[in-house]
Amino acid sequence: MKFSLSLLLLIISISATAQTWAVTQKGDTIYIYDDGTWSFDKDDRPQEIGILDYLKTSFKYDTLSTPYSVSPNAKKNIASKYGFFEVFYDENVWRRVPPAQLNDEAEFAFMGKDNDIYVAILSEEIEIGLDNIYKIAKNNIEENLSTEVDILKSEIRNVNGSDLIRGVMSFDLNGLDLVFDSYYYSDERGTVQFTTWTATNLHEKYETKILELLNGIVIKKK
């Protein structure tokens, strides 16, 4: 399964719209566009739906007052090649795996040692925007898997001194109910999506362990 934050999904090909006019058998002048549409008025072309219109949607966030911090059990750490964040984790609970095993675009990846929980950390050296990256993640799942995503939680959390978004999404994949529980962060130094996924029943069982891992992300001070 590939759930990429890749910038390729943000690249849009923009081209000028060619316009041709013709005269019908009844003597009407019409304007024909390169996508096969036409109109009587050259300025009256039907408005197209923008490829990134989903970014205009708005989510309601619950802002949590409780600050979250690295678990005392999370003694092992890894640092991003982009330099703006690191992740602390409990190596007795999580084992690192080759990132490509779970996601070709991931910088780091983990699996639970005694459960079926999967983790991918995807980062980019570009500022996408805190709210935008959450919307992009939701849209990627819907577009790539042709499924409808239910938003279970949308929260603003202060984690180790930085405000992040926690997004919990659920969806059906060929009869399998999955939950994605993720942290999102973006500033001028880059963007990170810290994603965990598992079956719905396992998320309910291991949510505490999942949040312990997610709370291990530390955004470095600017």
XYZ file of N, CA and C in Angstrom:
666
model
N 0.841 -1.182 0.000
C 0.000 0.000 0.000
C 0.880 1.236 0.000
N 0.557 2.186 -0.833
C 1.363 3.392 -0.911
C 0.481 4.590 -0.639
N 0.778 5.311 0.437
C 0.023 6.495 0.798
C 1.014 7.638 0.856
N 1.296 8.240 -0.301
C 2.419 9.150 -0.410
C 2.053 10.596 -0.208
N 2.946 11.297 0.425
C 2.867 12.738 0.583
C 3.665 13.393 -0.537
N 4.066 12.627 -1.517
C 4.980 13.080 -2.553
C 4.516 14.356 -3.217
N 5.476 15.212 -3.498
C 5.161 16.470 -4.164
C 4.656 16.262 -5.575
N 4.852 15.062 -6.111
C 4.329 14.794 -7.446
C 2.828 14.984 -7.483
N 2.176 14.780 -6.358
C 0.727 14.935 -6.298
C 0.332 16.396 -6.295
N 1.308 17.282 -6.117
C 1.002 18.700 -6.105
C 1.366 19.390 -7.417
N 2.033 18.665 -8.299
C 2.452 19.280 -9.556
C 1.301 19.281 -10.540
N 0.970 20.431 -11.024
C -0.151 20.569 -11.953
C 0.374 21.105 -13.274
N -0.068 20.501 -14.334
C 0.303 20.982 -15.651
C -0.661 22.078 -16.063
N -0.114 23.276 -16.263
C -0.952 24.414 -16.622
C -0.655 24.783 -18.068
N -1.691 24.771 -18.875
C -1.491 25.118 -20.286
C -2.575 26.076 -20.742
N -2.248 26.874 -21.714
C -3.222 27.818 -22.253
C -4.303 27.051 -23.000
N -5.517 27.522 -22.909
C -6.634 26.854 -23.556
C -6.764 27.344 -24.995
N -6.609 26.415 -25.920
C -6.763 26.775 -27.334
C -8.229 27.015 -27.644
N -8.470 27.907 -28.584
C -9.845 28.281 -28.882
C -9.989 28.429 -30.394
N -10.994 27.751 -30.962
C -11.263 27.812 -32.398
C -12.706 28.228 -32.599
N -12.963 29.027 -33.625
C -14.349 29.394 -33.884
C -14.825 28.771 -35.186
N -16.123 28.577 -35.263
C -16.720 27.983 -36.457
C -18.128 28.553 -36.637
N -18.658 28.365 -37.841
C -20.015 28.839 -38.154
C -20.887 27.624 -38.431
N -22.013 27.510 -37.746
C -22.909 26.379 -37.929
C -23.734 26.549 -39.201
N -24.465 25.486 -39.560
C -25.320 25.539 -40.746
C -26.399 26.608 -40.620
N -26.756 26.940 -39.384
C -27.778 27.979 -39.164
C -27.180 29.381 -39.127
N -25.871 29.469 -39.307
C -25.240 30.778 -39.334
C -24.766 31.283 -37.990
N -24.837 30.431 -36.963
C -24.378 30.844 -35.636
C -22.868 30.659 -35.517
N -22.226 31.625 -34.916
C -20.800 31.499 -34.640
C -20.624 30.870 -33.266
N -19.808 29.808 -33.224
C -19.537 29.147 -31.944
C -18.037 29.083 -31.729
N -17.661 28.965 -30.449
C -16.248 28.887 -30.073
C -15.983 27.501 -29.503
N -14.993 26.807 -30.086
C -14.685 25.423 -29.723
C -13.364 25.391 -28.972
N -13.373 24.683 -27.832
C -12.184 24.589 -27.004
C -11.515 23.236 -27.212
N -10.235 23.158 -26.819
C -9.456 21.949 -27.092
C -9.899 20.734 -26.286
N -10.776 20.931 -25.283
C -11.263 19.782 -24.522
C -12.603 19.278 -25.045
N -13.049 19.831 -26.207
C -14.285 19.369 -26.821
C -15.511 20.172 -26.448
N -15.410 21.086 -25.476
C -16.558 21.921 -25.104
C -16.647 23.108 -26.045
N -17.834 23.743 -26.074
C -18.013 24.910 -26.936
C -19.033 25.853 -26.317
N -19.069 27.091 -26.829
C -20.060 28.064 -26.371
C -20.312 29.070 -27.489
N -21.425 29.811 -27.354
C -21.725 30.865 -28.330
C -20.868 32.101 -28.068
N -20.510 32.321 -26.828
C -19.725 33.493 -26.433
C -18.320 33.029 -26.062
N -17.306 33.655 -26.616
C -15.936 33.200 -26.353
C -15.527 33.372 -24.895
N -16.254 34.222 -24.180
C -15.940 34.423 -22.758
C -16.905 33.689 -21.848
N -17.708 32.793 -22.434
C -18.765 32.125 -21.673
C -18.490 30.641 -21.517
N -17.220 30.279 -21.391
C -16.863 28.880 -21.216
C -17.273 28.404 -19.825
N -17.866 27.202 -19.714
C -18.235 26.685 -18.394
C -17.019 26.634 -17.468
N -17.217 27.041 -16.219
C -16.124 27.056 -15.262
C -15.693 25.637 -14.925
N -14.378 25.402 -14.983
C -13.856 24.084 -14.682
C -13.665 23.924 -13.177
N -13.753 22.690 -12.715
C -13.487 22.393 -11.315
C -11.985 22.263 -11.135
N -11.407 23.053 -10.246
C -9.972 23.051 -10.042
C -9.499 21.745 -9.440
N -8.297 21.322 -9.841
C -7.774 20.048 -9.373
C -7.475 20.069 -7.876
N -7.259 21.267 -7.324
C -6.964 21.379 -5.907
C -8.097 22.043 -5.128
N -9.321 21.953 -5.646
C -10.450 22.562 -4.951
C -10.673 21.966 -3.566
N -10.233 20.726 -3.354
C -10.429 20.114 -2.039
C -9.665 20.864 -0.951
N -8.658 21.672 -1.344
C -7.923 22.445 -0.350
C -8.759 23.598 0.201
N -9.869 23.902 -0.476
C -10.742 24.975 -0.007
C -11.699 24.502 1.085
N -11.802 23.199 1.275
C -12.675 22.686 2.325
C -12.080 23.031 3.691
N -12.931 23.060 4.687
C -12.450 23.417 6.022
C -12.776 22.310 7.010
N -11.856 22.074 7.936
C -12.057 21.116 9.014
C -12.220 21.871 10.323
N -13.024 21.332 11.190
C -13.169 21.898 12.520
C -12.221 21.158 13.447
N -11.318 21.896 14.079
C -10.317 21.294 14.942
C -10.659 21.503 16.412
N -10.430 20.471 17.198
C -10.501 20.586 18.651
C -9.097 20.910 19.148
N -8.951 22.047 19.819
C -7.647 22.424 20.357
C -7.529 21.900 21.779
N -6.570 21.008 21.989
C -6.390 20.396 23.291
C -5.433 21.225 24.139
N -5.796 21.438 25.382
C -4.969 22.256 26.272
C -3.842 21.470 26.912
N -3.981 20.141 26.945
C -2.948 19.309 27.565
C -1.706 19.221 26.685
N -0.531 19.543 27.206
C 0.696 19.368 26.414
C 1.135 17.899 26.439
N 1.739 17.458 25.344
C 2.192 16.066 25.237
C 3.710 16.056 25.061
N 4.338 15.020 25.575
C 5.802 14.963 25.530
C 6.277 13.533 25.295
N 7.556 13.405 25.050
C 8.174 12.106 24.783
C 7.999 11.192 25.991
N 7.651 9.941 25.725
C 7.500 8.953 26.790
C 8.863 8.647 27.418
N 8.898 8.430 28.737
C 10.159 8.056 29.391
C 10.749 6.757 28.833
N 9.897 5.919 28.230
C 10.372 4.652 27.666
C 10.999 4.815 26.287
N 10.820 5.978 25.677
C 11.328 6.207 24.318
C 12.763 6.725 24.393
N 13.702 5.836 24.412
C 15.107 6.208 24.617
C 15.924 6.195 23.327
N 15.410 5.536 22.298
C 16.111 5.478 21.007
C 15.601 6.633 20.140
N 16.470 7.216 19.315
C 15.995 8.308 18.475
C 16.610 8.263 17.081
N 15.896 8.859 16.153
C 16.342 9.000 14.768
C 16.118 10.457 14.359
N 16.973 10.980 13.504
C 16.877 12.375 13.081
C 16.659 12.450 11.574
N 15.781 13.353 11.161
C 15.492 13.526 9.741
C 16.688 14.109 9.002
N 16.846 13.716 7.767
C 17.919 14.264 6.936
C 17.715 15.750 6.659
N 16.466 16.234 6.847
C 16.180 17.651 6.619
C 16.482 18.503 7.841
N 16.761 17.861 8.970
C 17.284 18.574 10.119
C 16.296 19.275 11.031
N 14.994 19.256 10.707
C 14.074 20.043 11.537
C 13.263 19.214 12.520
N 13.424 17.876 12.506
C 12.724 17.072 13.495
C 13.496 15.777 13.775
N 13.197 15.198 14.930
C 13.688 13.876 15.285
C 12.564 13.118 15.979
N 12.706 11.813 16.064
C 11.673 10.965 16.652
C 12.312 10.045 17.679
N 11.739 10.033 18.884
C 12.162 9.128 19.946
C 11.157 7.983 20.033
N 11.658 6.764 20.213
C 10.759 5.614 20.249
C 11.287 4.544 21.191
N 10.384 3.674 21.606
C 10.713 2.557 22.496
C 11.066 1.351 21.632
N 12.344 0.991 21.606
C 12.771 -0.105 20.735
C 12.304 -1.469 21.240
N 11.725 -1.523 22.437
C 11.131 -2.766 22.920
C 9.736 -2.990 22.353
N 9.143 -1.920 21.820
C 7.782 -1.985 21.280
C 7.784 -1.912 19.754
N 8.723 -1.127 19.194
C 8.748 -0.875 17.757
C 10.070 -1.318 17.156
N 10.012 -1.875 15.969
C 11.236 -2.232 15.246
C 11.267 -1.485 13.917
N 12.431 -0.964 13.601
C 12.582 -0.266 12.331
C 12.638 -1.281 11.191
N 12.043 -0.918 10.063
C 12.072 -1.754 8.868
C 12.500 -0.875 7.700
N 12.996 -1.456 6.616
C 13.348 -0.649 5.445
C 12.134 0.161 4.991
N 12.270 1.478 4.858
C 11.110 2.308 4.517
C 10.336 1.832 3.289
N 11.059 1.396 2.245
C 10.389 0.966 1.011
C 9.497 -0.250 1.220
N 9.681 -0.944 2.326
C 8.843 -2.098 2.626
C 7.397 -1.681 2.862
N 7.218 -0.447 3.336
C 5.873 0.060 3.610
C 5.469 1.199 2.688
N 6.435 2.028 2.301
C 6.112 3.192 1.472
C 7.381 3.670 0.770
N 7.324 3.741 -0.545
C 8.498 4.131 -1.324
C 8.993 5.537 -1.006
N 8.095 6.387 -0.502
C 8.442 7.778 -0.253
C 8.851 8.035 1.199
N 8.781 7.030 2.054
C 9.035 7.228 3.479
C 10.512 7.443 3.772
N 10.781 8.287 4.768
C 12.145 8.464 5.259
C 12.463 7.411 6.318
N 11.465 7.090 7.151
C 11.603 6.052 8.174
C 10.342 5.197 8.194
N 10.472 3.973 8.689
C 9.305 3.095 8.827
C 9.500 2.168 10.020
N 8.380 1.810 10.644
C 8.388 0.913 11.796
C 7.254 -0.090 11.667
N 7.373 -1.155 12.429
C 6.271 -2.089 12.639
C 6.251 -2.442 14.120
N 5.051 -2.729 14.639
C 4.955 -3.171 16.018
C 5.611 -4.531 16.172
N 6.322 -4.724 17.277
C 7.003 -6.005 17.497
C 6.027 -7.126 17.829
N 4.918 -6.769 18.477
C 3.973 -7.808 18.883
C 2.550 -7.525 18.416
N 2.420 -6.714 17.370
C 1.094 -6.403 16.836
C 1.208 -5.960 15.382
N 0.074 -5.870 14.729
C 0.035 -5.481 13.310
C -0.249 -3.988 13.167
N 0.676 -3.183 13.650
C 0.596 -1.740 13.492
C 1.764 -1.314 12.609
N 1.474 -0.504 11.621
C 2.470 -0.088 10.642
C 2.653 1.423 10.723
N 3.889 1.856 10.479
C 4.235 3.265 10.675
C 5.131 3.738 9.538
N 4.813 4.896 8.993
C 5.659 5.514 7.977
C 5.806 6.998 8.290
N 7.027 7.488 8.192
C 7.293 8.907 8.392
C 7.760 9.474 7.064
N 6.955 10.373 6.519
C 7.251 10.968 5.215
C 7.582 12.436 5.409
N 8.645 12.881 4.778
C 9.058 14.272 4.935
C 9.420 14.874 3.588
N 9.259 16.174 3.502
C 9.559 16.923 2.283
C 10.293 18.198 2.660
N 11.176 18.660 1.816
C 11.900 19.901 2.054
C 11.155 21.072 1.428
N 9.894 21.183 1.766
C 9.068 22.269 1.250
C 7.955 22.530 2.243
N 7.568 23.792 2.387
C 6.467 24.133 3.280
C 5.150 23.982 2.524
N 4.313 23.091 2.989
C 3.013 22.856 2.358
C 1.901 23.521 3.159
N 2.122 23.721 4.438
C 1.097 24.319 5.289
C 0.461 23.261 6.169
N 0.309 23.589 7.438
C -0.194 22.618 8.405
C -1.567 22.093 8.025
N -2.474 22.988 7.682
C -3.825 22.578 7.327
C -3.850 21.860 5.990
N -3.039 22.328 5.039
C -3.041 21.739 3.699
C -2.567 20.294 3.687
N -1.536 19.986 4.473
C -1.002 18.629 4.426
C -2.025 17.624 4.931
N -2.840 18.034 5.886
C -3.903 17.160 6.390
C -4.935 16.905 5.293
N -5.316 17.948 4.584
C -6.293 17.803 3.497
C -5.726 16.958 2.355
N -4.440 17.147 2.064
C -3.802 16.366 1.005
C -3.781 14.885 1.371
N -3.469 14.593 2.626
C -3.426 13.197 3.070
C -4.786 12.523 2.899
N -5.836 13.214 3.293
C -7.191 12.670 3.150
C -7.531 12.461 1.680
N -7.213 13.451 0.859
C -7.527 13.347 -0.568
C -6.731 12.229 -1.233
N -5.473 12.030 -0.821
C -4.647 10.966 -1.405
C -5.281 9.601 -1.197
N -5.788 9.363 0.011
C -6.418 8.070 0.297
C -7.656 7.893 -0.582
N -8.486 8.930 -0.651
C -9.726 8.827 -1.422
C -9.444 8.631 -2.909
N -8.443 9.350 -3.429
C -8.136 9.250 -4.853
C -7.417 7.942 -5.191
N -6.444 7.568 -4.389
C -5.630 6.383 -4.701
C -6.369 5.077 -4.471
N -7.282 5.056 -3.497
C -7.973 3.821 -3.154
C -9.443 3.829 -3.552
N -9.908 4.923 -4.140
C -11.310 5.034 -4.572
C -12.268 4.656 -3.445
N -12.037 5.266 -2.303
C -12.871 4.985 -1.142
C -13.207 6.285 -0.431
N -14.231 6.261 0.385
C -14.637 7.445 1.142
C -14.009 7.399 2.525
N -13.432 8.508 2.933
C -12.754 8.599 4.226
C -13.648 9.286 5.244
N -13.742 8.699 6.423
C -14.462 9.313 7.541
C -13.447 9.926 8.494
N -13.656 11.195 8.833
C -12.798 11.867 9.788
C -13.324 11.579 11.195
N -12.513 10.899 12.001
C -12.922 10.565 13.366
C -12.484 11.631 14.362
N -11.275 12.160 14.158
C -10.769 13.209 15.037
C -9.897 14.170 14.246
N -10.044 15.451 14.546
C -9.162 16.483 14.011
C -8.781 17.382 15.187
N -7.535 17.298 15.604
C -7.115 17.986 16.813
C -5.865 18.832 16.571
N -5.776 19.938 17.297
C -4.531 20.688 17.399
C -3.918 20.314 18.739
N -2.720 19.755 18.703
C -2.040 19.311 19.914
C -0.690 20.004 20.039
N -0.327 20.318 21.272
C 1.021 20.814 21.516
C 1.872 19.629 21.930
N 2.822 19.277 21.070
C 3.658 18.095 21.282
C 5.109 18.533 21.378
N 5.680 18.350 22.558
C 7.075 18.740 22.798
C 7.345 20.187 22.390
N 6.360 21.043 22.689
C 6.530 22.480 22.473
C 6.101 22.998 21.118
N 5.614 22.138 20.225
C 5.183 22.578 18.888
C 3.732 22.182 18.640
N 2.990 23.053 17.946
C 1.602 22.749 17.600
C 1.549 21.907 16.330
N 0.906 20.744 16.438
C 0.748 19.817 15.322
C -0.731 19.491 15.162
N -1.063 18.933 14.022
C -2.407 18.398 13.803
C -2.381 16.897 14.031
N -3.361 16.414 14.800
C -3.590 14.973 14.861
C -4.859 14.697 14.056
N -4.735 13.835 13.080
C -5.884 13.449 12.272
C -6.106 11.946 12.360
N -7.326 11.552 12.697
C -7.676 10.134 12.742
C -8.744 9.889 11.689
N -8.428 9.043 10.718
C -9.328 8.766 9.605
C -9.619 7.274 9.528
N -10.819 6.944 9.093
C -11.153 5.533 8.886
C -11.738 5.355 7.496
N -11.558 4.160 6.945
C -12.128 3.862 5.632
C -12.164 2.357 5.434
N -12.935 1.942 4.469
C -13.071 0.522 4.146
C -12.233 0.209 2.910
N -11.410 -0.815 3.010
C -10.598 -1.252 1.885
C -10.914 -2.713 1.602
N -11.775 -2.930 0.618
C -12.172 -4.290 0.240
C -12.676 -5.108 1.429
N -13.489 -4.454 2.253
C -14.079 -5.141 3.389
C -13.260 -5.090 4.658
N -12.049 -4.509 4.582
C -11.203 -4.378 5.764
C -11.313 -2.955 6.290
N -11.741 -2.812 7.551
C -11.867 -1.496 8.172
C -10.521 -1.064 8.731
N -9.989 0.036 8.194
C -8.678 0.537 8.598
C -8.795 1.893 9.266
N -7.836 2.184 10.131
C -7.741 3.494 10.779
C -6.335 4.032 10.573
N -6.259 5.279 10.124
C -4.998 6.004 10.042
C -4.985 7.016 11.182
N -3.970 6.959 12.021
C -3.813 7.901 13.126
C -2.470 8.591 12.907
N -2.500 9.908 12.658
C -1.297 10.588 12.180
C -1.101 11.949 12.824
N 0.163 12.368 12.838
C 0.535 13.741 13.188
C 1.049 14.420 11.924
N 0.712 15.722 11.805
C 1.138 16.502 10.644
C 1.785 17.799 11.121
N 2.877 18.169 10.439
C 3.550 19.431 10.776
C 4.181 20.014 9.524
N 4.184 21.355 9.443
C 4.820 22.016 8.308
C 5.240 23.424 8.705
N 6.455 23.812 8.327
C 6.897 25.204 8.438
C 7.867 25.463 7.285
N 8.561 26.597 7.328
C 9.415 26.969 6.201
C 10.595 26.028 6.007
N 10.858 25.156 6.983
C 11.970 24.197 6.852
C 11.551 22.899 6.185
N 10.264 22.639 6.143
C 9.803 21.407 5.516
C 8.485 20.930 6.099
N 8.097 19.720 5.702
C 6.812 19.144 6.078
C 7.018 17.686 6.473
N 6.297 17.253 7.508
C 6.394 15.856 7.920
C 5.003 15.303 8.179
N 4.801 14.072 7.737
C 3.576 13.311 7.986
C 3.999 12.032 8.705
N 3.585 11.903 9.953
C 3.949 10.779 10.818
C 2.693 9.914 10.952
N 2.631 8.837 10.175
C 1.390 8.080 10.013
C 1.488 6.667 10.566
N 0.456 6.272 11.295
C 0.303 4.884 11.722
C -0.988 4.353 11.134
N -1.012 3.055 10.822
C -2.262 2.479 10.347
C -2.389 1.032 10.792
N -3.629 0.642 10.993
C -3.941 -0.711 11.429
C -5.433 -0.945 11.275
N -5.908 -2.132 11.616
C -7.335 -2.422 11.579
C -8.038 -1.680 12.718
N -9.332 -1.410 12.516
C -10.095 -0.635 13.491
C -10.049 -1.253 14.880
N -10.228 -2.565 14.960
C -10.248 -3.201 16.287
C -8.889 -3.118 16.981
N -7.792 -3.147 16.202
C -6.471 -3.051 16.799
C -6.146 -1.618 17.208
N -6.678 -0.662 16.475
C -6.465 0.732 16.867
C -7.098 0.998 18.221
N -8.286 0.474 18.418
C -8.952 0.644 19.709
C -8.140 -0.004 20.827
N -7.534 -1.138 20.537
C -6.777 -1.876 21.546
C -5.430 -1.233 21.856
N -4.761 -0.704 20.828
C -3.399 -0.219 20.993
C -3.264 1.305 20.843
N -4.340 2.036 20.986
C -4.277 3.486 20.775
C -3.262 4.149 21.711
N -3.179 3.695 22.940
C -2.215 4.275 23.883
C -0.784 4.107 23.387
N -0.428 2.933 22.886
C 0.908 2.690 22.352
C 1.170 3.541 21.111
N 0.137 3.663 20.271
C 0.270 4.474 19.055
C 0.558 5.925 19.416
N -0.186 6.453 20.381
C 0.015 7.852 20.769
C 1.359 8.058 21.465
N 1.812 7.059 22.192
C 3.145 7.154 22.785
C 4.204 7.316 21.700
N 4.047 6.562 20.631
C 4.995 6.679 19.517
C 4.877 8.041 18.847
N 3.656 8.451 18.523
C 3.468 9.741 17.845
C 4.011 10.897 18.682
N 3.834 10.801 19.984
C 4.316 11.873 20.860
C 5.842 11.917 20.952
N 6.498 10.979 20.298
C 7.956 10.990 20.267
C 8.547 11.945 19.263
N 7.715 12.581 18.449
C 8.266 13.518 17.457
C 8.613 14.842 18.146
N 9.803 15.317 17.874
C 10.273 16.578 18.439
C 10.662 17.500 17.280
N 9.929 18.611 17.146
C 10.267 19.610 16.137
C 11.342 20.516 16.723
N 12.457 20.604 16.068
C 13.566 21.409 16.594
C 13.258 22.895 16.510
N 13.760 23.636 17.477
C 13.550 25.079 17.505
C 14.247 25.745 16.329
N 13.604 26.772 15.807
C 14.164 27.472 14.661
C 15.376 28.313 15.096
